Amino acid sequence: MEPGPPGDSGPAEPGPCVSGLGDTDPAASASWLSRAGAETRRGWPTVAAVLPAGGSGERMGVPTPKQFCPILERPLISYTLQALERVPWIKDIVVSVTGENMGTMNDIIQRYQHKHISLVEAGVTRHRSIFNGLKALADQSNAKLSKPEVVIIHDAVRPFVEEDVLLKVVTAAKEHGAAGAIRPLVSTVISPSANGCLDCSLDRDRYRASEMPQAFLFDVIYGAYQQCSEYDLEYGTECLQLALKYGHTKARLVEGSADLWKVTYKRDLYAAESIIKERTSKQIYIVMDRKDREEHIGVLLEEMLKNEVNNVKFTSGALCHVGRDLQPILSKQCYNFVCVNVMTSDFQETQELLNILKESNLSMLYPVVVISVHFHASESVPFGEKMENLMKIRECAKEAKKRNILLYGLLICYPQEEQKLQESLKQGVTIIDALVKERNFGLIGQLLVA
Ligand SMILES: Nc1ccn([C@@H]2O[C@H](COP(=O)(O)OP(=O)(O)OP(=O)(O)O)[C@@H](O)[C@H]2O)c(=O)n1
Ligand SMILES: O=P(O)(O)OC[C@@H](O)[C@@H](O)[C@@H](O)CO
C-alpha cells in the first residue's frame, strides 16, 4: 500500500496523493463506487484525464517551467498526478509535455511511481497541448489508451484538486456535455477605454472565475477542437468556450473550492508549500517504551505535547509496535514521529525507527519528520560527554535524508526542580511543534536543547 496523502483522507490507492491534501477520503471514493448500486456503476462512464503541462511558466520568472518547480524537493506536477491517480475511476492520465522535458517527466514518473500516465508532445499553446492529448485518446492504434466517454481537462499546475469536484464535473459533463469548476471573483473586473481610463466596471456578482478541472463528453470536446480555428487554438484560454462555440454545448458550472487555484506566480509556490506543510503536520506518532510509566519523563513530555499542541492527532506506541502499526500509520498518513530515547541508550530507538521507516514507502512522497528526543540527567553523565554521544545524529541525519526523512535531535535536561522541569518540557514541546510544522531542511541533524 503506497503511503497516502497527508490530510484527512484515508488510505491511498498506489501512487501518491495530492488529493489527500484536502478532505476527500479516497477510501470513501472507493466506497462511493463500491457503494453505488449496480445501476450506477453500470452507468458510470469511462473517464480519462488530459493534463496540459507544456508551458514555460514565464510569469513564474524562473528558468524551470513551473510544473517542474520543486515543492519540498518534489516537482509540482507530481502532486497533481498524485491527486488524479488516487481517484479510482480515472482510467488514463495523458500529460502533454514539450520534447525537451520528456526526459524530466519520465524521471518524475519513475521516481514517484506514478501509474497510468501517458506522455504526448505539447503544442505551442495550451489549447494545442490539450488537443494533442485528446488526439492520443482518440487514436485507436494506441494500445495503451482507449477513447473515454468523458474526459477531464485539468492544468498540471493546479495540484490541490479533490475527488469530490472531479466527481461533480464528470457527472455534470455526462448529463450536459460539458462542465467546469468556477470560483467567485476576488477582484472586480473593469473594462479600460482606449486611452487607458475606466470604461466600465462589471458587476462582480454576475461573473465567476473559470477554474479547472473541466470535463466533457469526449466527442463534444474532441469535435470542438477538430473544428477549432487557428486563431482560437493560438489565443484561446477557455475550453468551455470551445465546447459552446464549436460544439453548441453550454457547460454546466460547478462551484469549486478555494484550493483549485492555478500556480502562476512565485507566491503561488510558497502558498502551495505552506498548504502541504500544514497538511503533513496533522498527525504525530510518539514512539516510547513505557517502562516504569509513572515517573518516566517521556510520559510527562507526551502529556504536555497533547495538551499544548492543537489541531494534531497524536498516536503513541512502543517501538516494537511501530512495525506492526506501520500499516495504520501509512493509511492514516502520519508523517511525523517523536522518538523518545530512554536514558540508557543513545539513538538505539531512533536508529531502529529509522530502519523501519526506510523500509516503508512512507517518505517517498512527503518528507517524514523524526525527532529524536533525549534526556540528560545532570548526575548521570557529564553534559559534555552526553553531547559527544549525541553528535552521532549528524551522520544518522545525513543517511536519513537520502530517504526523504528529516531527522532532528532534542535534548531535554532534567531532573531539575519542578518549575524548571516544566519550563524545559514546555520548551521541548515548542521545539517539536515548530520542527513538525516547518519541516526545515536546513535544521536536519541539529541537536536542539530545551
Ligand atoms: N503551450 C502550452 C502552454 C501552457 N500549457 C499548460 O497549461 C497550463 C496552464 O497554463 P499557464 O498557467 O498559462 O502556464 P504557462 O503558459 O506555463 O505560464 P505562463 O503563461 O506564465 O508562461 C499549465 O499547466 C501549462 O503547462 C501547455 O500545456 N502548453
Ligand atoms: O490563461 P492561462 O493559460 O494562464 O490559464 C489557462 C486556464 O487555466 C484558464 O484560462 C482557466 O480560466 C480555465 O479555463
Tab-separated table of C-alpha atoms and ligand atoms in Angstrom:
chain	number	residue	atom	x	y	z
A	1	MET	CA	0.000	0.000	0.000
A	2	GLU	CA	1.541	3.264	-1.001
A	3	PRO	CA	1.646	5.962	1.598
A	4	GLY	CA	-1.339	8.081	1.466
A	5	PRO	CA	-1.507	11.793	1.150
A	6	PRO	CA	-1.442	13.882	4.244
A	7	GLY	CA	-4.618	15.404	5.439
A	8	ASP	CA	-7.905	13.866	6.362
A	9	SER	CA	-8.056	11.295	3.663
A	10	GLY	CA	-7.911	7.603	4.159
A	11	PRO	CA	-5.596	5.075	2.586
A	12	ALA	CA	-4.486	5.955	-0.870
A	13	GLU	CA	-4.529	3.836	-3.941
A	14	PRO	CA	-0.966	3.019	-5.021
A	15	GLY	CA	0.685	6.171	-6.024
A	16	PRO	CA	0.875	9.345	-4.159
A	17	CYS	CA	-1.964	11.554	-3.392
A	18	VAL	CA	-2.192	15.313	-3.501
A	19	SER	CA	-5.884	14.881	-3.234
A	20	GLY	CA	-5.336	13.770	0.276
A	21	LEU	CA	-4.207	17.311	0.814
A	22	GLY	CA	-7.831	18.068	1.153
A	23	ASP	CA	-10.648	16.303	2.813
A	24	THR	CA	-11.641	13.759	0.295
A	25	ASP	CA	-11.180	10.333	1.647
A	26	PRO	CA	-10.125	8.052	-1.211
A	27	ALA	CA	-11.408	5.171	0.818
A	28	ALA	CA	-14.713	6.976	0.654
A	29	SER	CA	-14.307	7.380	-3.100
A	30	ALA	CA	-13.602	3.706	-3.383
A	31	SER	CA	-16.579	3.044	-1.163
A	32	TRP	CA	-18.552	5.537	-3.226
A	33	LEU	CA	-18.019	3.415	-6.297
A	34	SER	CA	-18.487	0.172	-4.426
A	35	ARG	CA	-21.417	1.667	-2.520
A	36	ALA	CA	-23.065	2.840	-5.702
A	37	GLY	CA	-25.751	0.479	-6.884
A	38	ALA	CA	-25.092	-1.808	-9.806
A	39	GLU	CA	-27.179	0.512	-11.988
A	40	THR	CA	-24.973	3.494	-11.156
A	41	ARG	CA	-21.779	1.523	-11.571
A	42	ARG	CA	-23.058	0.271	-14.903
A	43	GLY	CA	-23.997	3.821	-15.891
A	44	TRP	CA	-20.698	5.310	-14.724
A	45	PRO	CA	-18.726	6.455	-17.759
A	46	THR	CA	-15.188	5.541	-18.689
A	47	VAL	CA	-13.128	8.561	-17.682
A	48	ALA	CA	-9.659	9.741	-18.715
A	49	ALA	CA	-7.811	12.961	-17.958
A	50	VAL	CA	-5.671	15.284	-20.077
A	51	LEU	CA	-3.137	17.438	-18.222
A	52	PRO	CA	-1.575	20.243	-20.250
A	53	ALA	CA	1.990	20.604	-18.919
A	54	GLY	CA	3.819	22.092	-21.870
A	55	GLY	CA	4.099	25.684	-20.717
A	56	SER	CA	7.238	27.666	-19.938
A	57	GLY	CA	5.919	29.414	-16.830
A	58	GLU	CA	7.066	32.883	-17.864
A	59	ARG	CA	5.034	34.592	-15.130
A	60	MET	CA	6.841	32.476	-12.518
A	61	GLY	CA	10.021	34.263	-13.520
A	62	VAL	CA	12.401	31.333	-13.031
A	63	PRO	CA	14.296	29.227	-15.592
A	64	THR	CA	12.489	25.998	-14.648
A	65	PRO	CA	8.994	25.635	-16.108
A	66	LYS	CA	6.727	25.992	-13.057
A	67	GLN	CA	5.211	22.495	-13.413
A	68	PHE	CA	8.688	21.134	-12.595
A	69	CYS	CA	9.475	23.606	-9.801
A	70	PRO	CA	10.082	21.767	-6.505
A	71	ILE	CA	7.788	21.918	-3.506
A	72	LEU	CA	9.506	20.243	-0.537
A	73	GLU	CA	12.028	18.909	-3.076
A	74	ARG	CA	9.350	17.267	-5.210
A	75	PRO	CA	8.175	18.678	-8.562
A	76	LEU	CA	4.825	20.452	-8.541
A	77	ILE	CA	3.393	18.243	-11.298
A	78	SER	CA	3.925	15.125	-9.166
A	79	TYR	CA	1.389	16.418	-6.647
A	80	THR	CA	-1.178	16.920	-9.384
A	81	LEU	CA	-0.531	13.467	-10.854
A	82	GLN	CA	-0.942	12.044	-7.375
A	83	ALA	CA	-4.296	13.780	-6.949
A	84	LEU	CA	-5.675	12.277	-10.134
A	85	GLU	CA	-4.076	8.852	-9.732
A	86	ARG	CA	-5.766	8.185	-6.454
A	87	VAL	CA	-9.199	8.645	-7.995
A	88	PRO	CA	-10.022	5.023	-8.810
A	89	TRP	CA	-12.412	5.785	-11.648
A	90	ILE	CA	-9.934	7.790	-13.738
A	91	LYS	CA	-8.503	5.161	-16.055
A	92	ASP	CA	-5.819	7.007	-18.005
A	93	ILE	CA	-3.928	10.239	-17.497
A	94	VAL	CA	-2.412	11.853	-20.589
A	95	VAL	CA	0.177	14.571	-19.951
A	96	SER	CA	1.304	16.980	-22.687
A	97	VAL	CA	4.945	17.971	-22.229
A	98	THR	CA	7.466	19.544	-24.569
A	99	GLY	CA	10.007	17.250	-26.214
A	100	GLU	CA	12.797	18.808	-24.206
A	101	ASN	CA	11.011	17.946	-20.949
A	102	MET	CA	10.045	14.365	-21.820
A	103	GLY	CA	13.119	13.036	-20.008
A	104	THR	CA	12.368	15.078	-16.916
A	105	MET	CA	8.764	13.917	-16.958
A	106	ASN	CA	9.748	10.268	-17.325
A	107	ASP	CA	12.178	10.622	-14.427
A	108	ILE	CA	9.390	12.035	-12.263
A	109	ILE	CA	7.062	9.178	-13.213
A	110	GLN	CA	9.745	6.663	-12.294
A	111	ARG	CA	10.872	8.290	-9.083
A	112	TYR	CA	7.419	8.853	-7.615
A	113	GLN	CA	5.974	5.649	-9.052
A	114	HIS	CA	3.170	7.373	-10.909
A	115	LYS	CA	0.896	4.937	-12.726
A	116	HIS	CA	-1.439	5.073	-15.764
A	117	ILE	CA	0.471	8.047	-17.207
A	118	SER	CA	0.918	8.526	-20.964
A	119	LEU	CA	3.030	11.351	-22.363
A	120	VAL	CA	2.328	13.256	-25.564
A	121	GLU	CA	4.128	16.145	-27.203
A	122	ALA	CA	2.831	19.534	-26.084
A	123	GLY	CA	1.797	22.231	-28.534
A	124	VAL	CA	2.980	25.818	-28.695
A	125	THR	CA	-0.199	26.909	-26.963
A	126	ARG	CA	-2.243	25.396	-24.160
A	127	HIS	CA	-5.130	24.594	-26.498
A	128	ARG	CA	-2.778	22.801	-28.861
A	129	SER	CA	-1.327	20.830	-25.964
A	130	ILE	CA	-4.808	19.801	-24.870
A	131	PHE	CA	-5.741	18.911	-28.451
A	132	ASN	CA	-2.658	16.660	-28.691
A	133	GLY	CA	-3.758	14.910	-25.521
A	134	LEU	CA	-7.241	14.358	-26.919
A	135	LYS	CA	-5.786	13.028	-30.169
A	136	ALA	CA	-3.818	10.434	-28.207
A	137	LEU	CA	-7.023	9.253	-26.529
A	138	ALA	CA	-8.839	9.118	-29.883
A	139	ASP	CA	-6.011	7.223	-31.549
A	140	GLN	CA	-7.310	3.689	-31.826
A	141	SER	CA	-3.907	2.410	-32.860
A	142	ASN	CA	-2.622	3.279	-29.391
A	143	ALA	CA	-2.947	0.009	-27.484
A	144	LYS	CA	-2.220	1.707	-24.170
A	145	LEU	CA	-5.092	4.187	-24.376
A	146	SER	CA	-8.746	3.965	-25.258
A	147	LYS	CA	-11.255	6.667	-26.033
A	148	PRO	CA	-13.160	7.548	-22.837
A	149	GLU	CA	-16.803	8.551	-22.675
A	150	VAL	CA	-15.875	11.556	-20.512
A	151	VAL	CA	-12.554	13.394	-20.460
A	152	ILE	CA	-11.324	15.612	-17.652
A	153	ILE	CA	-9.080	18.529	-18.633
A	154	HIS	CA	-7.001	19.837	-15.741
A	155	ASP	CA	-3.973	22.128	-15.656
A	156	ALA	CA	-0.895	20.292	-14.393
A	157	VAL	CA	-0.158	23.318	-12.194
A	158	ARG	CA	-3.331	23.004	-10.119
A	159	PRO	CA	-2.171	20.444	-7.534
A	160	PHE	CA	-4.969	20.694	-4.987
A	161	VAL	CA	-7.802	19.014	-6.836
A	162	GLU	CA	-10.119	16.791	-4.820
A	163	GLU	CA	-12.118	13.799	-5.881
A	164	ASP	CA	-15.381	15.479	-4.999
A	165	VAL	CA	-15.027	18.266	-7.556
A	166	LEU	CA	-13.840	15.749	-10.157
A	167	LEU	CA	-16.933	13.699	-9.427
A	168	LYS	CA	-19.131	16.787	-9.824
A	169	VAL	CA	-17.723	17.930	-13.167
A	170	VAL	CA	-17.733	14.414	-14.625
A	171	THR	CA	-21.308	13.769	-13.502
A	172	ALA	CA	-22.387	17.146	-14.914
A	173	ALA	CA	-20.478	16.591	-18.150
A	174	LYS	CA	-22.131	13.208	-18.640
A	175	GLU	CA	-25.507	14.907	-18.380
A	176	HIS	CA	-24.836	18.270	-20.048
A	177	GLY	CA	-21.926	17.517	-22.360
A	178	ALA	CA	-19.537	19.912	-20.615
A	179	ALA	CA	-18.850	21.168	-17.107
A	180	GLY	CA	-16.306	23.348	-15.401
A	181	ALA	CA	-15.338	24.472	-11.923
A	182	ILE	CA	-15.883	28.129	-11.105
A	183	ARG	CA	-14.948	30.419	-8.220
A	184	PRO	CA	-16.187	33.823	-7.079
A	185	LEU	CA	-14.126	36.722	-8.377
A	186	VAL	CA	-11.764	38.204	-5.823
A	187	SER	CA	-11.165	41.451	-7.706
A	188	THR	CA	-13.722	43.424	-9.666
A	189	VAL	CA	-13.413	43.204	-13.456
A	190	ILE	CA	-13.228	46.531	-15.251
A	191	SER	CA	-13.089	47.421	-18.898
A	192	PRO	CA	-10.452	50.080	-19.772
A	193	SER	CA	-11.070	52.599	-22.561
A	194	ALA	CA	-8.641	53.033	-25.467
A	195	ASN	CA	-6.973	55.931	-23.654
A	196	GLY	CA	-6.329	53.828	-20.566
A	197	CYS	CA	-9.159	55.157	-18.429
A	198	LEU	CA	-12.017	53.333	-16.855
A	199	ASP	CA	-14.623	52.484	-19.441
A	200	CYS	CA	-16.921	50.478	-17.170
A	201	SER	CA	-16.845	48.207	-14.154
A	202	LEU	CA	-18.562	44.840	-14.365
A	203	ASP	CA	-20.921	43.774	-11.603
A	204	ARG	CA	-18.708	41.273	-9.848
A	205	ASP	CA	-21.630	39.222	-8.584
A	206	ARG	CA	-22.686	38.480	-12.139
A	207	TYR	CA	-19.365	36.929	-13.069
A	208	ARG	CA	-17.249	33.996	-11.943
A	209	ALA	CA	-13.652	32.926	-12.435
A	210	SER	CA	-13.328	29.871	-14.653
A	211	GLU	CA	-11.039	27.362	-12.963
A	212	MET	CA	-10.169	23.712	-13.526
A	213	PRO	CA	-10.999	20.803	-13.536
A	214	GLN	CA	-13.317	20.788	-16.502
A	215	ALA	CA	-14.953	17.727	-18.005
A	216	PHE	CA	-16.560	16.962	-21.332
A	217	LEU	CA	-18.237	14.202	-23.244
A	218	PHE	CA	-15.207	13.186	-25.245
A	219	ASP	CA	-16.910	13.558	-28.609
A	220	VAL	CA	-18.102	17.075	-27.721
A	221	ILE	CA	-14.696	18.488	-26.880
A	222	TYR	CA	-12.735	16.459	-29.428
A	223	GLY	CA	-15.160	17.552	-32.151
A	224	ALA	CA	-14.810	21.164	-30.995
A	225	TYR	CA	-11.024	21.021	-31.191
A	226	GLN	CA	-11.190	19.446	-34.619
A	227	GLN	CA	-13.296	22.388	-35.877
A	228	CYS	CA	-11.358	24.997	-33.912
A	229	SER	CA	-9.973	27.975	-35.836
A	230	GLU	CA	-6.242	28.605	-35.864
A	231	TYR	CA	-6.945	31.852	-34.049
A	232	ASP	CA	-8.752	30.083	-31.221
A	233	LEU	CA	-6.056	27.427	-30.987
A	234	GLU	CA	-3.462	30.200	-30.794
A	235	TYR	CA	-5.101	32.714	-28.484
A	236	GLY	CA	-7.955	30.967	-26.709
A	237	THR	CA	-7.821	30.206	-22.995
A	238	GLU	CA	-11.186	28.616	-22.331
A	239	CYS	CA	-12.136	25.046	-23.240
A	240	LEU	CA	-15.729	25.646	-22.156
A	241	GLN	CA	-15.959	28.351	-24.802
A	242	LEU	CA	-14.765	25.919	-27.492
A	243	ALA	CA	-17.473	23.456	-26.467
A	244	LEU	CA	-20.035	26.250	-26.764
A	245	LYS	CA	-18.745	27.815	-29.988
A	246	TYR	CA	-17.995	24.639	-31.917
A	247	GLY	CA	-19.921	22.005	-30.007
A	248	HIS	CA	-23.021	24.109	-29.305
A	249	THR	CA	-22.809	22.773	-25.785
A	250	LYS	CA	-23.436	25.028	-22.800
A	251	ALA	CA	-21.241	23.837	-19.968
A	252	ARG	CA	-22.702	23.205	-16.537
A	253	LEU	CA	-20.883	25.353	-13.990
A	254	VAL	CA	-19.832	23.727	-10.727
A	255	GLU	CA	-18.762	25.673	-7.640
A	256	GLY	CA	-15.193	24.654	-6.823
A	257	SER	CA	-13.184	25.025	-3.626
A	258	ALA	CA	-10.663	27.796	-2.991
A	259	ASP	CA	-7.809	25.314	-3.405
A	260	LEU	CA	-8.375	24.954	-7.146
A	261	TRP	CA	-6.186	27.932	-7.933
A	262	LYS	CA	-3.532	27.744	-10.633
A	263	VAL	CA	0.131	28.080	-9.636
A	264	THR	CA	1.139	31.030	-11.790
A	265	TYR	CA	3.430	33.373	-9.818
A	266	LYS	CA	6.218	32.619	-7.365
A	267	ARG	CA	3.960	33.461	-4.431
A	268	ASP	CA	1.732	30.588	-5.532
A	269	LEU	CA	4.602	28.150	-4.979
A	270	TYR	CA	5.087	29.474	-1.444
A	271	ALA	CA	1.366	29.142	-0.817
A	272	ALA	CA	1.342	25.580	-2.164
A	273	GLU	CA	4.298	24.650	0.041
A	274	SER	CA	2.571	26.094	3.113
A	275	ILE	CA	-0.561	24.085	2.398
A	276	ILE	CA	1.436	20.883	2.000
A	277	LYS	CA	3.414	21.541	5.191
A	278	GLU	CA	0.224	22.262	7.094
A	279	ARG	CA	-1.437	19.099	5.901
A	280	THR	CA	1.560	16.848	6.551
A	281	SER	CA	1.817	18.051	10.129
A	282	LYS	CA	-1.625	16.997	11.288
A	283	GLN	CA	-0.556	13.706	12.885
A	284	ILE	CA	2.283	12.830	15.238
A	285	TYR	CA	3.243	9.332	16.348
A	286	ILE	CA	5.040	9.249	19.716
A	287	VAL	CA	7.378	6.264	19.905
A	288	MET	CA	8.087	5.430	23.524
A	289	ASP	CA	8.560	2.340	25.631
A	290	ARG	CA	6.538	2.796	28.751
A	291	LYS	CA	8.842	1.241	31.290
A	292	ASP	CA	8.226	2.394	34.865
A	293	ARG	CA	5.490	4.542	33.396
A	294	GLU	CA	4.839	6.656	36.466
A	295	GLU	CA	7.913	8.816	36.653
A	296	HIS	CA	9.034	8.381	33.028
A	297	ILE	CA	9.794	11.895	31.904
A	298	GLY	CA	8.807	10.861	28.399
A	299	VAL	CA	5.249	10.399	29.656
A	300	LEU	CA	5.321	13.947	31.020
A	301	LEU	CA	6.520	15.166	27.640
A	302	GLU	CA	3.779	13.215	25.866
A	303	GLU	CA	1.097	14.664	28.142
A	304	MET	CA	2.369	18.193	27.615
A	305	LEU	CA	2.501	17.675	23.823
A	306	LYS	CA	-1.103	16.531	23.816
A	307	ASN	CA	-2.160	19.440	25.994
A	308	GLU	CA	-0.208	22.195	24.274
A	309	VAL	CA	-0.242	21.316	20.565
A	310	ASN	CA	-3.574	21.932	18.840
A	311	ASN	CA	-5.024	20.501	15.624
A	312	VAL	CA	-2.750	17.496	15.767
A	313	LYS	CA	-3.829	13.892	16.191
A	314	PHE	CA	-1.440	12.010	18.461
A	315	THR	CA	-0.899	8.283	18.408
A	316	SER	CA	1.640	6.574	20.594
A	317	GLY	CA	3.172	3.176	20.888
A	318	ALA	CA	6.306	1.330	21.797
A	319	LEU	CA	8.943	0.902	19.147
A	320	CYS	CA	8.058	-2.768	18.759
A	321	HIS	CA	4.538	-1.643	17.836
A	322	VAL	CA	5.644	0.728	15.069
A	323	GLY	CA	6.425	-2.097	12.694
A	324	ARG	CA	3.066	-3.675	13.447
A	325	ASP	CA	1.271	-0.296	13.389
A	326	LEU	CA	3.021	0.804	10.233
A	327	GLN	CA	0.081	-0.125	8.051
A	328	PRO	CA	-2.354	2.019	10.045
A	329	ILE	CA	0.324	4.730	10.190
A	330	LEU	CA	0.667	4.614	6.413
A	331	SER	CA	-3.057	4.638	5.901
A	332	LYS	CA	-3.535	7.485	8.318
A	333	GLN	CA	-0.778	9.468	6.560
A	334	CYS	CA	1.266	10.076	9.697
A	335	TYR	CA	4.457	11.778	8.567
A	336	ASN	CA	5.828	12.825	11.951
A	337	PHE	CA	7.494	10.744	14.671
A	338	VAL	CA	8.715	11.813	18.102
A	339	CYS	CA	11.046	9.060	19.237
A	340	VAL	CA	11.673	9.151	22.996
A	341	ASN	CA	15.003	7.525	23.722
A	342	VAL	CA	15.233	6.153	27.263
A	343	MET	CA	18.193	7.456	29.189
A	344	THR	CA	20.279	4.296	28.947
A	345	SER	CA	20.646	4.224	25.217
A	346	ASP	CA	21.530	6.988	22.841
A	347	PHE	CA	19.879	6.571	19.462
A	348	GLN	CA	19.062	2.877	19.745
A	349	GLU	CA	15.317	3.503	19.450
A	350	THR	CA	15.779	6.225	16.865
A	351	GLN	CA	18.025	4.073	14.725
A	352	GLU	CA	15.544	1.211	14.837
A	353	LEU	CA	12.698	3.577	13.947
A	354	LEU	CA	14.691	4.991	11.038
A	355	ASN	CA	15.311	1.459	9.759
A	356	ILE	CA	11.588	0.683	9.869
A	357	LEU	CA	10.724	3.922	8.074
A	358	LYS	CA	13.439	3.431	5.461
A	359	GLU	CA	11.942	0.026	4.671
A	360	SER	CA	8.500	1.532	4.214
A	361	ASN	CA	7.464	3.730	1.313
A	362	LEU	CA	6.177	6.362	3.700
A	363	SER	CA	8.663	9.068	2.782
A	364	MET	CA	8.505	8.574	-0.976
A	365	LEU	CA	6.100	11.423	-1.500
A	366	TYR	CA	6.317	13.628	1.553
A	367	PRO	CA	9.279	14.267	3.849
A	368	VAL	CA	8.907	12.343	7.108
A	369	VAL	CA	9.986	14.182	10.261
A	370	VAL	CA	11.692	12.188	13.022
A	371	ILE	CA	12.558	13.989	16.239
A	372	SER	CA	14.972	12.007	18.377
A	373	VAL	CA	14.285	13.044	21.981
A	374	HIS	CA	16.984	12.536	24.599
A	375	PHE	CA	17.166	13.393	28.271
A	376	HIS	CA	20.143	14.448	30.273
A	377	ALA	CA	20.063	13.837	33.992
A	378	SER	CA	22.867	16.012	35.300
A	379	GLU	CA	24.043	13.462	37.851
A	380	SER	CA	24.242	10.663	35.258
A	381	VAL	CA	26.977	11.562	32.780
A	382	PRO	CA	28.811	14.882	32.297
A	383	PHE	CA	26.982	17.148	29.871
A	384	GLY	CA	29.972	17.269	27.545
A	385	GLU	CA	30.121	13.505	27.319
A	386	LYS	CA	26.382	13.358	26.647
A	387	MET	CA	26.693	15.879	23.856
A	388	GLU	CA	29.625	13.912	22.466
A	389	ASN	CA	27.443	10.798	22.268
A	390	LEU	CA	24.603	12.694	20.670
A	391	MET	CA	26.725	14.111	17.873
A	392	LYS	CA	26.045	10.826	16.099
A	393	ILE	CA	22.869	12.471	14.972
A	394	ARG	CA	24.758	14.263	12.203
A	395	GLU	CA	25.674	11.033	10.451
A	396	CYS	CA	22.255	9.476	11.059
A	397	ALA	CA	20.571	12.562	9.627
A	398	LYS	CA	22.716	12.515	6.509
A	399	GLU	CA	21.726	8.907	5.820
A	400	ALA	CA	18.089	9.513	6.661
A	401	LYS	CA	17.871	12.500	4.293
A	402	LYS	CA	18.686	10.182	1.376
A	403	ARG	CA	15.286	8.602	2.079
A	404	ASN	CA	13.500	11.926	2.496
A	405	ILE	CA	13.473	11.544	6.283
A	406	LEU	CA	14.246	14.729	8.192
A	407	LEU	CA	15.960	13.790	11.478
A	408	TYR	CA	16.262	16.353	14.263
A	409	GLY	CA	17.596	15.923	17.814
A	410	LEU	CA	16.086	17.326	21.004
A	411	LEU	CA	17.881	17.199	24.355
A	412	ILE	CA	15.860	17.901	27.496
A	413	CYS	CA	17.906	18.417	30.663
A	414	TYR	CA	16.457	17.107	33.955
A	415	PRO	CA	15.916	16.471	36.819
A	416	GLN	CA	15.519	19.990	37.927
A	417	GLU	CA	13.242	21.448	40.461
A	418	GLU	CA	9.631	21.185	39.369
A	419	GLN	CA	9.269	24.659	37.890
A	420	LYS	CA	12.408	24.377	35.778
A	421	LEU	CA	11.435	20.903	34.621
A	422	GLN	CA	8.069	22.196	33.440
A	423	GLU	CA	9.807	25.019	31.577
A	424	SER	CA	12.197	22.576	29.867
A	425	LEU	CA	9.337	20.313	28.856
A	426	LYS	CA	7.335	23.275	27.564
A	427	GLN	CA	10.348	24.447	25.568
A	428	GLY	CA	10.737	20.924	24.224
A	429	VAL	CA	7.089	20.902	23.112
A	430	THR	CA	7.544	24.251	21.370
A	431	ILE	CA	10.585	22.931	19.525
A	432	ILE	CA	8.796	19.726	18.464
A	433	ASP	CA	5.775	21.708	17.230
A	434	ALA	CA	7.987	24.048	15.203
A	435	LEU	CA	10.087	21.269	13.675
A	436	VAL	CA	6.965	19.364	12.575
A	437	LYS	CA	5.265	22.446	11.148
A	438	GLU	CA	8.312	23.937	9.432
A	439	ARG	CA	9.944	20.727	8.110
A	440	ASN	CA	13.082	22.825	7.725
A	441	PHE	CA	15.652	21.064	5.573
A	442	GLY	CA	18.358	23.345	6.958
A	443	LEU	CA	17.977	22.094	10.541
A	444	ILE	CA	18.277	18.371	9.923
A	445	GLY	CA	20.962	16.730	12.042
A	446	GLN	CA	20.872	19.565	14.563
A	447	LEU	CA	20.531	18.872	18.275
A	448	LEU	CA	18.281	21.440	19.894
A	449	VAL	CA	18.433	21.804	23.688
A	450	ALA	CA	15.361	22.593	25.769
B	1	LIG	N1	1.927	25.663	-24.746
B	1	LIG	C1	1.400	25.373	-23.538
B	1	LIG	C2	1.167	26.399	-22.577
B	1	LIG	C3	0.665	26.048	-21.333
B	1	LIG	N2	0.415	24.739	-21.077
B	1	LIG	C4	-0.049	24.335	-19.767
B	1	LIG	O1	-1.294	24.919	-19.454
B	1	LIG	C5	-1.412	25.066	-18.036
B	1	LIG	C6	-1.917	26.461	-17.646
B	1	LIG	O2	-1.232	27.436	-18.411
B	1	LIG	P1	-0.383	28.627	-17.777
B	1	LIG	O3	-0.668	28.786	-16.324
B	1	LIG	O4	-0.537	29.792	-18.655
B	1	LIG	O5	1.108	28.038	-17.894
B	1	LIG	P2	2.332	28.709	-18.667
B	1	LIG	O6	1.968	29.009	-20.057
B	1	LIG	O7	3.497	27.795	-18.423
B	1	LIG	O8	2.528	30.054	-17.832
B	1	LIG	P3	2.959	31.482	-18.437
B	1	LIG	O9	1.735	31.966	-19.164
B	1	LIG	O10	3.250	32.263	-17.196
B	1	LIG	O11	4.130	31.257	-19.330
B	1	LIG	C7	-0.033	24.789	-17.452
B	1	LIG	O12	-0.046	23.540	-16.834
B	1	LIG	C8	0.873	24.802	-18.669
B	1	LIG	O13	1.981	23.920	-18.505
B	1	LIG	C9	0.625	23.754	-22.047
B	1	LIG	O14	0.363	22.576	-21.784
B	1	LIG	N3	1.106	24.086	-23.262
B	2	LIG	O1	-4.820	31.523	-19.215
B	2	LIG	P1	-3.821	30.633	-18.642
B	2	LIG	O2	-3.020	29.898	-19.718
B	2	LIG	O3	-2.950	31.261	-17.605
B	2	LIG	O4	-4.646	29.509	-17.869
B	2	LIG	C1	-5.403	28.631	-18.617
B	2	LIG	C2	-6.643	28.212	-17.881
B	2	LIG	O5	-6.300	27.606	-16.648
B	2	LIG	C3	-7.505	29.383	-17.563
B	2	LIG	O6	-7.839	30.015	-18.737
B	2	LIG	C4	-8.715	28.942	-16.745
B	2	LIG	O7	-9.501	30.041	-16.590
B	2	LIG	C5	-9.536	27.795	-17.280
B	2	LIG	O8	-10.034	27.979	-18.486
